PDB file of C-alpha atoms in Angstrom:
ATOM      1  CA  MET A   1      80.306  94.062  94.058  1.00 69.00           C
ATOM      2  CA  GLY A   2      79.699  90.475  94.601  1.00 94.00           C
ATOM      3  CA  ILE A   3      81.623  88.283  96.500  1.00 98.00           C
ATOM      4  CA  ARG A   4      81.647  84.630  95.451  1.00 98.00           C
ATOM      5  CA  VAL A   5      83.285  81.602  97.859  1.00 98.00           C
ATOM      6  CA  GLN A   6      82.670  78.099  96.100  1.00 98.00           C
ATOM      7  CA  PRO A   7      83.643  74.589  94.475  1.00 98.00           C
ATOM      8  CA  GLN A   8      82.424  74.787  91.250  1.00 97.00           C
ATOM      9  CA  ALA A   9      84.512  76.186  89.136  1.00 96.00           C
ATOM     10  CA  PHE A  10      83.967  80.027  87.036  1.00 96.00           C
ATOM     11  CA  ASP A  11      84.525  81.286  83.416  1.00 96.00           C
ATOM     12  CA  ALA A  12      86.717  84.214  83.609  1.00 96.00           C
ATOM     13  CA  GLY A  13      85.747  85.278  79.918  1.00 95.00           C
ATOM     14  CA  VAL A  14      81.924  85.210  81.579  1.00 96.00           C
ATOM     15  CA  GLU A  15      82.570  87.330  84.383  1.00 96.00           C
ATOM     16  CA  LEU A  16      84.244  89.139  82.437  1.00 95.00           C
ATOM     17  CA  GLY A  17      81.544  90.259  80.371  1.00 94.00           C
ATOM     18  CA  ALA A  18      79.206  90.545  82.980  1.00 94.00           C
ATOM     19  CA  LEU A  19      81.259  93.216  84.744  1.00 94.00           C
ATOM     20  CA  HIS A  20      81.041  95.649  81.789  1.00 91.00           C
ATOM     21  CA  ALA A  21      77.976  95.148  81.155  1.00 92.00           C
ATOM     22  CA  ALA A  22      76.537  95.500  83.775  1.00 87.00           C
ATOM     23  CA  ASN A  23      77.393  99.690  83.183  1.00 91.00           C
ATOM     24  CA  LEU A  24      77.964 101.647  79.949  1.00 92.00           C
ATOM     25  CA  GLY A  25      80.388 103.636  82.084  1.00 95.00           C
ATOM     26  CA  VAL A  26      82.974 101.314  82.274  1.00 95.00           C
ATOM     27  CA  GLY A  27      86.808 102.387  80.235  1.00 96.00           C
ATOM     28  CA  ALA A  28      88.806  99.346  82.323  1.00 97.00           C
ATOM     29  CA  VAL A  29      88.653  96.256  83.150  1.00 97.00           C
ATOM     30  CA  ALA A  30      90.882  94.506  84.408  1.00 98.00           C
ATOM     31  CA  VAL A  31      91.036  91.355  86.059  1.00 98.00           C
ATOM     32  CA  PHE A  32      93.859  89.035  88.024  1.00 98.00           C
ATOM     33  CA  VAL A  33      93.156  84.787  87.390  1.00 98.00           C
ATOM     34  CA  GLY A  34      95.117  82.603  88.952  1.00 97.00           C
ATOM     35  CA  TYR A  35      95.254  78.502  88.939  1.00 96.00           C
ATOM     36  CA  VAL A  36      97.038  75.788  90.519  1.00 95.00           C
ATOM     37  CA  ARG A  37      99.675  74.912  89.468  1.00 93.00           C
ATOM     38  CA  ASP A  38     101.431  71.261  88.711  1.00 93.00           C
ATOM     39  CA  PHE A  39     105.076  71.811  90.895  1.00 91.00           C
ATOM     40  CA  ASN A  40     105.563  73.427  94.009  1.00 90.00           C
ATOM     41  CA  ASP A  41     109.074  74.674  96.467  1.00 86.00           C
ATOM     42  CA  GLY A  42     110.618  71.549  94.587  1.00 87.00           C
ATOM     43  CA  ARG A  43     108.164  69.072  94.840  1.00 88.00           C
ATOM     44  CA  GLU A  44     105.651  68.139  92.340  1.00 93.00           C
ATOM     45  CA  VAL A  45     102.040  68.502  92.663  1.00 94.00           C
ATOM     46  CA  ALA A  46      99.298  66.309  92.079  1.00 95.00           C
ATOM     47  CA  GLY A  47      96.366  68.190  93.465  1.00 95.00           C
ATOM     48  CA  MET A  48      96.064  70.803  96.544  1.00 97.00           C
ATOM     49  CA  PHE A  49      93.024  70.975  98.691  1.00 98.00           C
ATOM     50  CA  LEU A  50      91.099  74.553 100.397  1.00 98.00           C
ATOM     51  CA  GLU A  51      90.140  74.913 102.897  1.00 98.00           C
ATOM     52  CA  HIS A  52      88.690  77.839 104.238  1.00 98.00           C
ATOM     53  CA  ALA A  53      86.761  79.753 106.578  1.00 98.00           C
ATOM     54  CA  PRO A  54      82.566  79.702 106.176  1.00 97.00           C
ATOM     55  CA  GLY A  55      81.149  83.618 107.198  1.00 96.00           C
ATOM     56  CA  MET A  56      85.000  84.909 108.696  1.00 98.00           C
ATOM     57  CA  THR A  57      85.950  85.166 105.084  1.00 98.00           C
ATOM     58  CA  GLU A  58      83.640  85.994 103.727  1.00 98.00           C
ATOM     59  CA  LYS A  59      83.313  88.878 105.828  1.00 97.00           C
ATOM     60  CA  ALA A  60      87.230  89.477 105.174  1.00 98.00           C
ATOM     61  CA  LEU A  61      87.095  89.452 101.273  1.00 98.00           C
ATOM     62  CA  GLU A  62      83.925  92.077 102.095  1.00 98.00           C
ATOM     63  CA  ARG A  63      86.334  93.911 103.857  1.00 97.00           C
ATOM     64  CA  ILE A  64      89.143  93.471 101.620  1.00 98.00           C
ATOM     65  CA  VAL A  65      86.582  94.883  98.952  1.00 98.00           C
ATOM     66  CA  ALA A  66      85.460  98.189 100.960  1.00 98.00           C
ATOM     67  CA  GLU A  67      88.807  99.297 101.856  1.00 98.00           C
ATOM     68  CA  ALA A  68      89.390  99.460  97.810  1.00 98.00           C
ATOM     69  CA  GLN A  69      86.394 101.105  96.848  1.00 98.00           C
ATOM     70  CA  ALA A  70      87.253 103.445  99.363  1.00 98.00           C
ATOM     71  CA  ARG A  71      91.070 103.947  97.549  1.00 98.00           C
ATOM     72  CA  TRP A  72      89.825 104.022  94.601  1.00 98.00           C
ATOM     73  CA  PRO A  73      86.651 104.850  91.869  1.00 98.00           C
ATOM     74  CA  LEU A  74      86.016 101.591  91.119  1.00 98.00           C
ATOM     75  CA  LEU A  75      82.913 101.181  89.155  1.00 97.00           C
ATOM     76  CA  GLY A  76      82.239  97.131  90.316  1.00 97.00           C
ATOM     77  CA  VAL A  77      83.916  94.645  91.744  1.00 98.00           C
ATOM     78  CA  GLU A  78      83.886  90.841  90.961  1.00 98.00           C
ATOM     79  CA  VAL A  79      85.786  88.125  93.280  1.00 98.00           C
ATOM     80  CA  ILE A  80      85.133  84.184  93.396  1.00 98.00           C
ATOM     81  CA  HIS A  81      87.692  81.813  95.275  1.00 98.00           C
ATOM     82  CA  ARG A  82      86.892  78.371  95.008  1.00 98.00           C
ATOM     83  CA  VAL A  83      87.513  75.365  97.691  1.00 98.00           C
ATOM     84  CA  GLY A  84      87.898  71.614  98.149  1.00 98.00           C
ATOM     85  CA  GLU A  85      89.497  69.279  95.875  1.00 98.00           C
ATOM     86  CA  LEU A  86      91.486  71.259  93.173  1.00 97.00           C
ATOM     87  CA  GLU A  87      93.398  69.713  90.070  1.00 97.00           C
ATOM     88  CA  PRO A  88      96.409  71.305  88.678  1.00 96.00           C
ATOM     89  CA  GLY A  89      95.490  73.790  86.097  1.00 96.00           C
ATOM     90  CA  ALA A  90      91.833  74.183  87.771  1.00 96.00           C
ATOM     91  CA  PRO A  91      91.498  78.626  87.814  1.00 96.00           C
ATOM     92  CA  ILE A  92      91.734  78.912  92.029  1.00 98.00           C
ATOM     93  CA  VAL A  93      90.684  82.594  92.465  1.00 98.00           C
ATOM     94  CA  PHE A  94      89.124  84.945  89.915  1.00 98.00           C
ATOM     95  CA  VAL A  95      89.853  89.268  90.931  1.00 98.00           C
ATOM     96  CA  GLY A  96      87.730  91.345  88.337  1.00 98.00           C
ATOM     97  CA  VAL A  97      87.890  95.417  88.650  1.00 98.00           C
ATOM     98  CA  THR A  98      85.869  98.215  85.899  1.00 98.00           C
ATOM     99  CA  SER A  99      86.592 101.147  86.320  1.00 98.00           C
ATOM    100  CA  ALA A 100      86.405 104.560  84.222  1.00 97.00           C
ATOM    101  CA  HIS A 101      89.878 104.783  84.220  1.00 97.00           C
ATOM    102  CA  ARG A 102      93.106 101.643  83.520  1.00 97.00           C
ATOM    103  CA  ASP A 103      95.110 102.968  86.809  1.00 98.00           C
ATOM    104  CA  ALA A 104      92.271 102.477  89.447  1.00 98.00           C
ATOM    105  CA  ALA A 105      91.432  99.592  87.942  1.00 98.00           C
ATOM    106  CA  PHE A 106      94.977  97.717  87.699  1.00 98.00           C
ATOM    107  CA  ASP A 107      96.466  98.924  90.963  1.00 98.00           C
ATOM    108  CA  ALA A 108      92.678  98.019  92.800  1.00 98.00           C
ATOM    109  CA  CYS A 109      92.941  94.433  91.103  1.00 98.00           C
ATOM    110  CA  ARG A 110      96.417  94.062  92.752  1.00 98.00           C
ATOM    111  CA  PHE A 111      95.307  95.514  95.574  1.00 98.00           C
ATOM    112  CA  VAL A 112      92.695  92.852  96.350  1.00 98.00           C
ATOM    113  CA  MET A 113      94.532  89.985  95.376  1.00 98.00           C
ATOM    114  CA  ASP A 114      97.534  91.255  97.563  1.00 97.00           C
ATOM    115  CA  TYR A 115      95.394  91.441 100.684  1.00 98.00           C
ATOM    116  CA  LEU A 116      93.861  88.381  99.641  1.00 98.00           C
ATOM    117  CA  LYS A 117      96.825  86.559  99.789  1.00 97.00           C
ATOM    118  CA  THR A 118      97.271  87.576 103.418  1.00 97.00           C
ATOM    119  CA  ARG A 119      94.219  88.754 105.080  1.00 97.00           C
ATOM    120  CA  ALA A 120      91.608  85.843 103.231  1.00 98.00           C
ATOM    121  CA  PRO A 121      91.199  82.569 105.576  1.00 98.00           C
ATOM    122  CA  PHE A 122      92.154  80.350 102.703  1.00 98.00           C
ATOM    123  CA  TRP A 123      94.976  77.272 103.292  1.00 98.00           C
ATOM    124  CA  LYS A 124      96.170  75.250 100.653  1.00 97.00           C
ATOM    125  CA  LYS A 125      96.844  71.294 101.702  1.00 97.00           C
ATOM    126  CA  GLU A 126      98.999  69.872  98.852  1.00 96.00           C
ATOM    127  CA  ASP A 127      99.248  66.398  97.271  1.00 95.00           C
ATOM    128  CA  THR A 128     102.507  65.377  96.812  1.00 94.00           C
ATOM    129  CA  PRO A 129     104.656  62.343  96.170  1.00 93.00           C
ATOM    130  CA  ASP A 130     105.610  62.545  99.802  1.00 92.00           C
ATOM    131  CA  GLY A 131     101.530  63.399 101.349  1.00 95.00           C
ATOM    132  CA  PRO A 132     100.095  66.106 101.629  1.00 96.00           C
ATOM    133  CA  ARG A 133     101.548  68.768 103.016  1.00 96.00           C
ATOM    134  CA  TRP A 134     100.357  72.296 104.333  1.00 97.00           C
ATOM    135  CA  VAL A 135     101.276  75.493 102.222  1.00 96.00           C
ATOM    136  CA  GLU A 136     103.179  78.282 104.548  1.00 92.00           C
ATOM    137  CA  GLY A 137     102.850  81.917 104.232  1.00 90.00           C
ATOM    138  CA  ARG A 138     105.845  83.471 101.685  1.00 90.00           C
ATOM    139  CA  THR A 139     107.167  85.955 103.273  1.00 90.00           C
ATOM    140  CA  SER A 140     107.411  88.183  99.930  1.00 93.00           C
ATOM    141  CA  ASP A 141     103.345  87.789  99.872  1.00 93.00           C
ATOM    142  CA  GLN A 142     103.630  90.437 103.178  1.00 91.00           C
ATOM    143  CA  GLN A 143     106.128  92.317 101.920  1.00 93.00           C
ATOM    144  CA  ALA A 144     103.313  93.584  97.962  1.00 94.00           C
ATOM    145  CA  VAL A 145     100.697  94.144 101.220  1.00 95.00           C
ATOM    146  CA  GLU A 146     103.203  96.253 102.817  1.00 93.00           C
ATOM    147  CA  ARG A 147     103.609  98.104  99.998  1.00 92.00           C
ATOM    148  CA  TRP A 148      99.734  99.701 100.372  1.00 95.00           C
ATOM    149  CA  GLN A 149     100.434 100.335 103.750  1.00 92.00           C
ATOM    150  CA  ARG A 150     103.580 103.418 102.603  1.00 83.00           C
TER     151      ARG A 150
ATOM    152  CA  MET B   1      81.771  80.704 127.702  1.00 97.00           C
ATOM    153  CA  ILE B   2      83.936  81.421 124.168  1.00 98.00           C
ATOM    154  CA  ARG B   3      84.177  79.569 121.120  1.00 98.00           C
ATOM    155  CA  ILE B   4      87.483  79.268 119.881  1.00 98.00           C
ATOM    156  CA  GLN B   5      88.082  76.948 116.287  1.00 98.00           C
ATOM    157  CA  TYR B   6      90.669  75.875 114.541  1.00 98.00           C
ATOM    158  CA  PHE B   7      92.127  75.789 111.159  1.00 98.00           C
ATOM    159  CA  ALA B   8      93.744  73.583 108.692  1.00 98.00           C
ATOM    160  CA  ARG B   9      97.364  72.832 109.817  1.00 98.00           C
ATOM    161  CA  TYR B  10      96.122  74.342 113.765  1.00 98.00           C
ATOM    162  CA  ARG B  11      92.778  72.129 113.606  1.00 98.00           C
ATOM    163  CA  GLU B  12      94.547  68.889 112.534  1.00 98.00           C
ATOM    164  CA  ALA B  13      97.634  68.806 115.129  1.00 98.00           C
ATOM    165  CA  LEU B  14      95.001  69.433 118.170  1.00 98.00           C
ATOM    166  CA  GLY B  15      92.632  66.655 116.046  1.00 98.00           C
ATOM    167  CA  ARG B  16      89.673  69.311 116.830  1.00 98.00           C
ATOM    168  CA  ASP B  17      88.063  71.870 114.765  1.00 98.00           C
ATOM    169  CA  GLY B  18      87.045  73.900 117.719  1.00 98.00           C
ATOM    170  CA  GLU B  19      85.643  73.840 121.561  1.00 98.00           C
ATOM    171  CA  THR B  20      84.631  75.885 124.012  1.00 98.00           C
ATOM    172  CA  LEU B  21      85.766  77.496 127.405  1.00 97.00           C
ATOM    173  CA  GLU B  22      84.648  79.644 130.439  1.00 97.00           C
ATOM    174  CA  TRP B  23      85.298  82.382 130.615  1.00 97.00           C
ATOM    175  CA  THR B  24      87.106  84.439 133.128  1.00 97.00           C
ATOM    176  CA  PRO B  25      88.290  88.501 133.378  1.00 97.00           C
ATOM    177  CA  ALA B  26      91.868  86.465 133.522  1.00 97.00           C
ATOM    178  CA  LEU B  27      91.425  86.029 129.965  1.00 98.00           C
ATOM    179  CA  ALA B  28      91.118  89.919 128.729  1.00 98.00           C
ATOM    180  CA  THR B  29      93.198  89.027 125.100  1.00 98.00           C
ATOM    181  CA  LEU B  30      93.518  86.511 122.914  1.00 98.00           C
ATOM    182  CA  ASN B  31      97.185  86.024 123.974  1.00 98.00           C
ATOM    183  CA  ASP B  32      95.594  85.795 127.390  1.00 98.00           C
ATOM    184  CA  VAL B  33      93.333  82.676 125.892  1.00 98.00           C
ATOM    185  CA  ARG B  34      96.355  81.018 123.714  1.00 98.00           C
ATOM    186  CA  ARG B  35      98.811  81.476 126.800  1.00 98.00           C
ATOM    187  CA  GLN B  36      96.493  79.323 129.033  1.00 98.00           C
ATOM    188  CA  LEU B  37      95.872  76.826 126.522  1.00 98.00           C
ATOM    189  CA  LEU B  38      99.532  76.865 125.582  1.00 98.00           C
ATOM    190  CA  GLU B  39      99.619  75.528 129.663  1.00 98.00           C
ATOM    191  CA  ARG B  40      98.388  72.589 128.384  1.00 98.00           C
ATOM    192  CA  GLY B  41     101.602  71.059 126.740  1.00 98.00           C
ATOM    193  CA  GLY B  42     102.020  68.793 123.597  1.00 98.00           C
ATOM    194  CA  ALA B  43     100.761  69.289 120.842  1.00 98.00           C
ATOM    195  CA  TRP B  44      99.571  72.891 121.779  1.00 98.00           C
ATOM    196  CA  ASP B  45     102.970  74.251 121.607  1.00 98.00           C
ATOM    197  CA  VAL B  46     101.903  74.140 118.056  1.00 98.00           C
ATOM    198  CA  LEU B  47      99.848  77.882 119.229  1.00 98.00           C
ATOM    199  CA  ALA B  48     103.376  79.088 119.969  1.00 98.00           C
ATOM    200  CA  GLU B  49     104.340  79.787 116.808  1.00 97.00           C
ATOM    201  CA  GLN B  50     105.342  83.658 115.398  1.00 95.00           C
ATOM    202  CA  ASN B  51     103.147  83.780 112.365  1.00 95.00           C
ATOM    203  CA  ILE B  52     100.165  82.657 114.177  1.00 97.00           C
ATOM    204  CA  MET B  53      96.818  84.277 113.259  1.00 98.00           C
ATOM    205  CA  CYS B  54      93.389  85.168 115.013  1.00 98.00           C
ATOM    206  CA  ALA B  55      89.886  86.305 114.614  1.00 98.00           C
ATOM    207  CA  ARG B  56      87.274  87.314 116.811  1.00 98.00           C
ATOM    208  CA  ASN B  57      83.964  87.113 116.063  1.00 98.00           C
ATOM    209  CA  GLN B  58      84.940  86.578 112.290  1.00 97.00           C
ATOM    210  CA  ASP B  59      87.382  89.781 112.423  1.00 97.00           C
ATOM    211  CA  LEU B  60      91.050  89.144 111.703  1.00 97.00           C
ATOM    212  CA  CYS B  61      92.861  91.402 114.465  1.00 98.00           C
ATOM    213  CA  GLY B  62      95.915  91.560 116.232  1.00 98.00           C
ATOM    214  CA  LEU B  63      96.626  88.873 119.353  1.00 98.00           C
ATOM    215  CA  ASP B  64      95.799  92.223 121.701  1.00 98.00           C
ATOM    216  CA  GLU B  65      92.970  92.617 121.020  1.00 98.00           C
ATOM    217  CA  PRO B  66      90.149  92.625 124.070  1.00 98.00           C
ATOM    218  CA  VAL B  67      88.809  89.362 124.183  1.00 98.00           C
ATOM    219  CA  ALA B  68      84.950  89.311 126.304  1.00 98.00           C
ATOM    220  CA  ASP B  69      82.388  87.206 127.214  1.00 98.00           C
ATOM    221  CA  GLY B  70      80.693  85.148 124.915  1.00 98.00           C
ATOM    222  CA  ASP B  71      82.941  86.284 121.808  1.00 98.00           C
ATOM    223  CA  GLU B  72      83.564  83.807 118.943  1.00 98.00           C
ATOM    224  CA  LEU B  73      87.860  82.887 118.295  1.00 98.00           C
ATOM    225  CA  ALA B  74      89.637  81.239 116.405  1.00 98.00           C
ATOM    226  CA  PHE B  75      93.357  80.513 115.705  1.00 98.00           C
ATOM    227  CA  PHE B  76      95.164  79.743 112.928  1.00 98.00           C
ATOM    228  CA  PRO B  77      98.290  79.059 110.815  1.00 98.00           C
ATOM    229  CA  THR B  78      99.651  81.970 108.045  1.00 97.00           C
ATOM    230  CA  VAL B  79      96.950  82.271 104.814  1.00 98.00           C
ATOM    231  CA  THR B  80      97.822  80.972 101.731  1.00 97.00           C
ATOM    232  CA  GLY B  81      94.973  81.132  99.201  1.00 97.00           C
ATOM    233  CA  GLY B  82      95.360  83.189  95.960  1.00 95.00           C
TER     234      GLY B  82
END
Protein backbone atom coordinates (compact mmCIF):
# COMPACT_ATOMS: atom_id res chain seq x y z
CA MET A 1 0.00 0.00 0.00
CA GLY A 2 1.29 3.43 -0.89
CA ILE A 3 0.13 6.91 0.02
CA ARG A 4 1.68 9.99 -1.54
CA VAL A 5 0.75 13.63 -1.00
CA GLN A 6 2.83 15.66 -3.43
CA PRO A 7 2.90 18.77 -5.66
CA GLN A 8 4.28 16.80 -8.63
CA ALA A 9 2.11 15.43 -11.42
CA PHE A 10 1.71 11.65 -11.76
CA ASP A 11 1.31 9.31 -14.72
CA ALA A 12 -1.80 7.18 -14.14
CA GLY A 13 -0.62 4.60 -16.67
CA VAL A 14 2.70 4.12 -14.92
CA GLU A 15 0.98 3.79 -11.54
CA LEU A 16 -1.53 1.28 -12.92
CA GLY A 17 1.25 -0.81 -14.44
CA ALA A 18 3.18 -0.85 -11.17
CA LEU A 19 0.11 -1.98 -9.23
CA HIS A 20 -0.42 -4.84 -11.62
CA ALA A 21 3.22 -5.87 -11.86
CA ALA A 22 3.56 -6.03 -8.06
CA ASN A 23 1.61 -9.27 -7.79
CA LEU A 24 0.78 -11.96 -10.37
CA GLY A 25 -2.26 -12.89 -8.29
CA VAL A 26 -3.85 -9.61 -9.37
CA GLY A 27 -6.84 -10.31 -11.57
CA ALA A 28 -8.43 -6.88 -11.36
CA VAL A 29 -7.27 -3.28 -11.12
CA ALA A 30 -9.82 -0.50 -10.49
CA VAL A 31 -8.54 3.04 -10.94
CA PHE A 32 -10.10 6.43 -10.31
CA VAL A 33 -8.40 9.61 -11.52
CA GLY A 34 -9.78 13.04 -10.63
CA TYR A 35 -8.95 16.17 -12.66
CA VAL A 36 -9.26 19.94 -12.21
CA ARG A 37 -12.28 21.25 -14.17
CA ASP A 38 -12.42 24.68 -15.81
CA PHE A 39 -15.92 25.38 -14.46
CA ASN A 40 -17.55 24.93 -11.03
CA ASP A 41 -20.70 26.25 -9.34
CA GLY A 42 -21.49 28.67 -12.16
CA ARG A 43 -18.02 30.22 -12.45
CA GLU A 44 -15.05 29.72 -14.73
CA VAL A 45 -12.07 28.32 -12.88
CA ALA A 46 -8.64 29.46 -14.09
CA GLY A 47 -6.80 27.33 -11.55
CA MET A 48 -6.82 26.30 -7.94
CA PHE A 49 -4.68 25.93 -4.85
CA LEU A 50 -4.93 22.73 -2.85
CA GLU A 51 -4.12 23.08 0.84
CA HIS A 52 -3.51 20.13 3.15
CA ALA A 53 -2.51 19.50 6.75
CA PRO A 54 0.93 17.85 6.68
CA GLY A 55 0.94 14.78 8.91
CA MET A 56 -2.79 14.77 9.57
CA THR A 57 -3.67 14.33 5.90
CA GLU A 58 -1.38 11.33 5.43
CA LYS A 59 -2.67 9.78 8.65
CA ALA A 60 -6.29 10.20 7.52
CA LEU A 61 -5.51 8.55 4.17
CA GLU A 62 -3.73 5.65 5.88
CA ARG A 63 -6.79 5.10 8.05
CA ILE A 64 -9.14 5.10 5.04
CA VAL A 65 -6.96 2.60 3.16
CA ALA A 66 -6.69 0.36 6.24
CA GLU A 67 -10.49 0.34 6.51
CA ALA A 68 -10.82 -0.67 2.86
CA GLN A 69 -8.26 -3.45 3.37
CA ALA A 70 -10.21 -4.73 6.38
CA ARG A 71 -13.43 -4.74 4.37
CA TRP A 72 -12.32 -6.36 1.08
CA PRO A 73 -9.64 -8.92 0.08
CA LEU A 74 -7.30 -6.41 -1.58
CA LEU A 75 -3.84 -7.13 -2.95
CA GLY A 76 -2.70 -3.53 -3.28
CA VAL A 77 -3.84 0.07 -2.83
CA GLU A 78 -2.15 3.22 -4.13
CA VAL A 79 -3.41 6.71 -3.29
CA ILE A 80 -1.78 9.83 -4.75
CA HIS A 81 -3.15 13.32 -4.01
CA ARG A 82 -1.58 16.47 -5.34
CA VAL A 83 -1.30 19.75 -3.41
CA GLY A 84 -0.33 23.31 -4.30
CA GLU A 85 -1.12 25.21 -7.51
CA LEU A 86 -3.06 23.22 -10.15
CA GLU A 87 -4.38 24.22 -13.57
CA PRO A 88 -7.55 23.07 -15.33
CA GLY A 89 -6.98 19.67 -16.89
CA ALA A 90 -4.37 18.71 -14.30
CA PRO A 91 -4.79 15.38 -12.52
CA ILE A 92 -5.48 15.85 -8.79
CA VAL A 93 -6.03 12.41 -7.36
CA PHE A 94 -5.25 8.78 -8.20
CA VAL A 95 -6.79 5.82 -6.41
CA GLY A 96 -5.77 2.38 -7.65
CA VAL A 97 -6.94 -0.85 -6.05
CA THR A 98 -5.99 -4.41 -6.97
CA SER A 99 -7.64 -7.69 -6.05
CA ALA A 100 -8.12 -11.18 -7.44
CA HIS A 101 -11.62 -10.36 -8.71
CA ARG A 102 -13.41 -7.23 -9.91
CA ASP A 103 -16.07 -6.75 -7.22
CA ALA A 104 -13.60 -6.03 -4.43
CA ALA A 105 -11.55 -3.71 -6.65
CA PHE A 106 -14.56 -1.71 -7.89
CA ASP A 107 -16.13 -1.36 -4.44
CA ALA A 108 -12.93 -0.58 -2.56
CA CYS A 109 -11.87 2.05 -5.11
CA ARG A 110 -15.18 3.87 -4.69
CA PHE A 111 -15.05 3.46 -0.89
CA VAL A 112 -11.60 5.06 -0.72
CA MET A 113 -12.69 7.98 -2.94
CA ASP A 114 -15.94 8.56 -1.02
CA TYR A 115 -14.07 8.67 2.30
CA LEU A 116 -11.23 10.75 0.86
CA LYS A 117 -13.75 13.39 -0.26
CA THR A 118 -15.27 13.74 3.22
CA ARG A 119 -12.59 12.65 5.73
CA ALA A 120 -9.20 13.60 4.31
CA PRO A 121 -7.97 17.12 5.16
CA PHE A 122 -7.64 18.81 1.76
CA TRP A 123 -9.17 22.17 0.84
CA LYS A 124 -9.58 23.67 -2.64
CA LYS A 125 -9.34 27.38 -3.29
CA GLU A 126 -10.39 28.30 -6.84
CA ASP A 127 -9.31 31.27 -8.96
CA THR A 128 -12.48 32.66 -10.56
CA PRO A 129 -13.21 35.91 -12.51
CA ASP A 130 -14.62 37.25 -9.20
CA GLY A 131 -11.43 36.44 -7.34
CA PRO A 132 -10.35 33.47 -5.24
CA ARG A 133 -12.98 31.45 -3.38
CA TRP A 134 -12.85 28.44 -1.08
CA VAL A 135 -14.84 25.47 -2.35
CA GLU A 136 -17.59 24.40 0.05
CA GLY A 137 -18.34 20.77 0.93
CA ARG A 138 -21.23 19.12 -0.91
CA THR A 139 -24.16 17.34 0.68
CA SER A 140 -23.96 14.73 -2.10
CA ASP A 141 -20.42 13.81 -0.97
CA GLN A 142 -21.69 13.33 2.57
CA GLN A 143 -24.54 11.14 1.29
CA ALA A 144 -22.09 9.07 -0.76
CA VAL A 145 -20.04 8.17 2.31
CA GLU A 146 -23.14 7.42 4.38
CA ARG A 147 -24.08 4.64 1.93
CA TRP A 148 -21.08 2.66 3.24
CA GLN A 149 -22.23 3.03 6.84
CA ARG A 150 -25.60 1.31 6.41
CA MET B 1 -0.45 23.75 27.19
CA ILE B 2 -2.49 22.70 24.19
CA ARG B 3 -1.64 23.56 20.61
CA ILE B 4 -4.39 24.54 18.17
CA GLN B 5 -4.10 24.69 14.39
CA TYR B 6 -6.45 26.40 11.95
CA PHE B 7 -6.65 25.50 8.27
CA ALA B 8 -7.89 26.92 4.95
CA ARG B 9 -10.76 29.43 5.22
CA TYR B 10 -10.57 29.48 9.03
CA ARG B 11 -6.82 30.22 8.93
CA GLU B 12 -7.50 33.16 6.62
CA ALA B 13 -10.49 34.45 8.63
CA LEU B 14 -8.54 34.26 11.90
CA GLY B 15 -5.32 35.67 10.44
CA ARG B 16 -3.21 32.92 12.01
CA ASP B 17 -2.38 29.26 11.43
CA GLY B 18 -2.35 28.32 15.09
CA GLU B 19 -1.65 29.18 18.70
CA THR B 20 -1.02 27.63 22.11
CA LEU B 21 -3.37 27.90 25.04
CA GLU B 22 -3.01 27.12 28.72
CA TRP B 23 -4.94 23.93 29.40
CA THR B 24 -7.40 23.98 32.29
CA PRO B 25 -9.87 21.30 33.45
CA ALA B 26 -12.64 23.55 32.06
CA LEU B 27 -11.37 22.64 28.58
CA ALA B 28 -12.60 19.06 28.89
CA THR B 29 -13.65 18.60 25.25
CA LEU B 30 -12.97 20.16 21.86
CA ASN B 31 -16.34 21.88 22.11
CA ASP B 32 -15.21 23.54 25.37
CA VAL B 33 -12.11 24.83 23.56
CA ARG B 34 -14.27 26.07 20.70
CA ARG B 35 -16.64 27.84 23.13
CA GLN B 36 -13.73 29.60 24.81
CA LEU B 37 -12.40 30.78 21.43
CA LEU B 38 -15.88 31.99 20.43
CA GLU B 39 -15.88 34.34 23.44
CA ARG B 40 -13.29 36.42 21.55
CA GLY B 41 -16.08 37.53 19.17
CA GLY B 42 -15.55 39.14 15.75
CA ALA B 43 -13.75 36.90 13.25
CA TRP B 44 -13.85 34.02 15.75
CA ASP B 45 -17.58 33.64 15.05
CA VAL B 46 -16.48 31.50 12.10
CA LEU B 47 -15.91 28.66 14.58
CA ALA B 48 -19.67 28.64 15.28
CA GLU B 49 -20.33 27.09 11.86
CA GLN B 50 -22.44 23.98 12.17
CA ASN B 51 -20.33 21.89 9.76
CA ILE B 52 -17.02 22.71 11.48
CA MET B 53 -14.57 19.78 11.53
CA CYS B 54 -11.89 19.09 14.12
CA ALA B 55 -9.04 16.78 15.01
CA ARG B 56 -7.16 15.69 18.09
CA ASN B 57 -3.54 14.58 17.77
CA GLN B 58 -3.91 14.35 13.98
CA ASP B 59 -7.01 12.13 14.09
CA LEU B 60 -10.36 13.50 12.91
CA CYS B 61 -12.87 13.44 15.76
CA GLY B 62 -16.14 14.87 16.99
CA LEU B 63 -16.53 18.02 19.10
CA ASP B 64 -17.34 15.79 22.08
CA GLU B 65 -13.81 14.30 22.00
CA PRO B 66 -11.99 14.72 25.35
CA VAL B 67 -8.99 17.04 25.52
CA ALA B 68 -5.92 16.51 27.71
CA ASP B 69 -2.94 18.70 28.52
CA GLY B 70 -0.33 18.47 25.76
CA ASP B 71 -2.84 17.71 23.01
CA GLU B 72 -2.53 19.06 19.48
CA LEU B 73 -5.96 20.15 18.23
CA ALA B 74 -7.18 21.47 14.89
CA PHE B 75 -10.30 23.26 13.67
CA PHE B 76 -11.11 23.43 9.97
CA PRO B 77 -13.97 23.83 7.48
CA THR B 78 -15.51 20.92 5.56
CA VAL B 79 -12.83 19.16 3.54
CA THR B 80 -12.98 19.44 -0.26
CA GLY B 81 -10.24 17.25 -1.72
CA GLY B 82 -10.44 14.66 -4.46
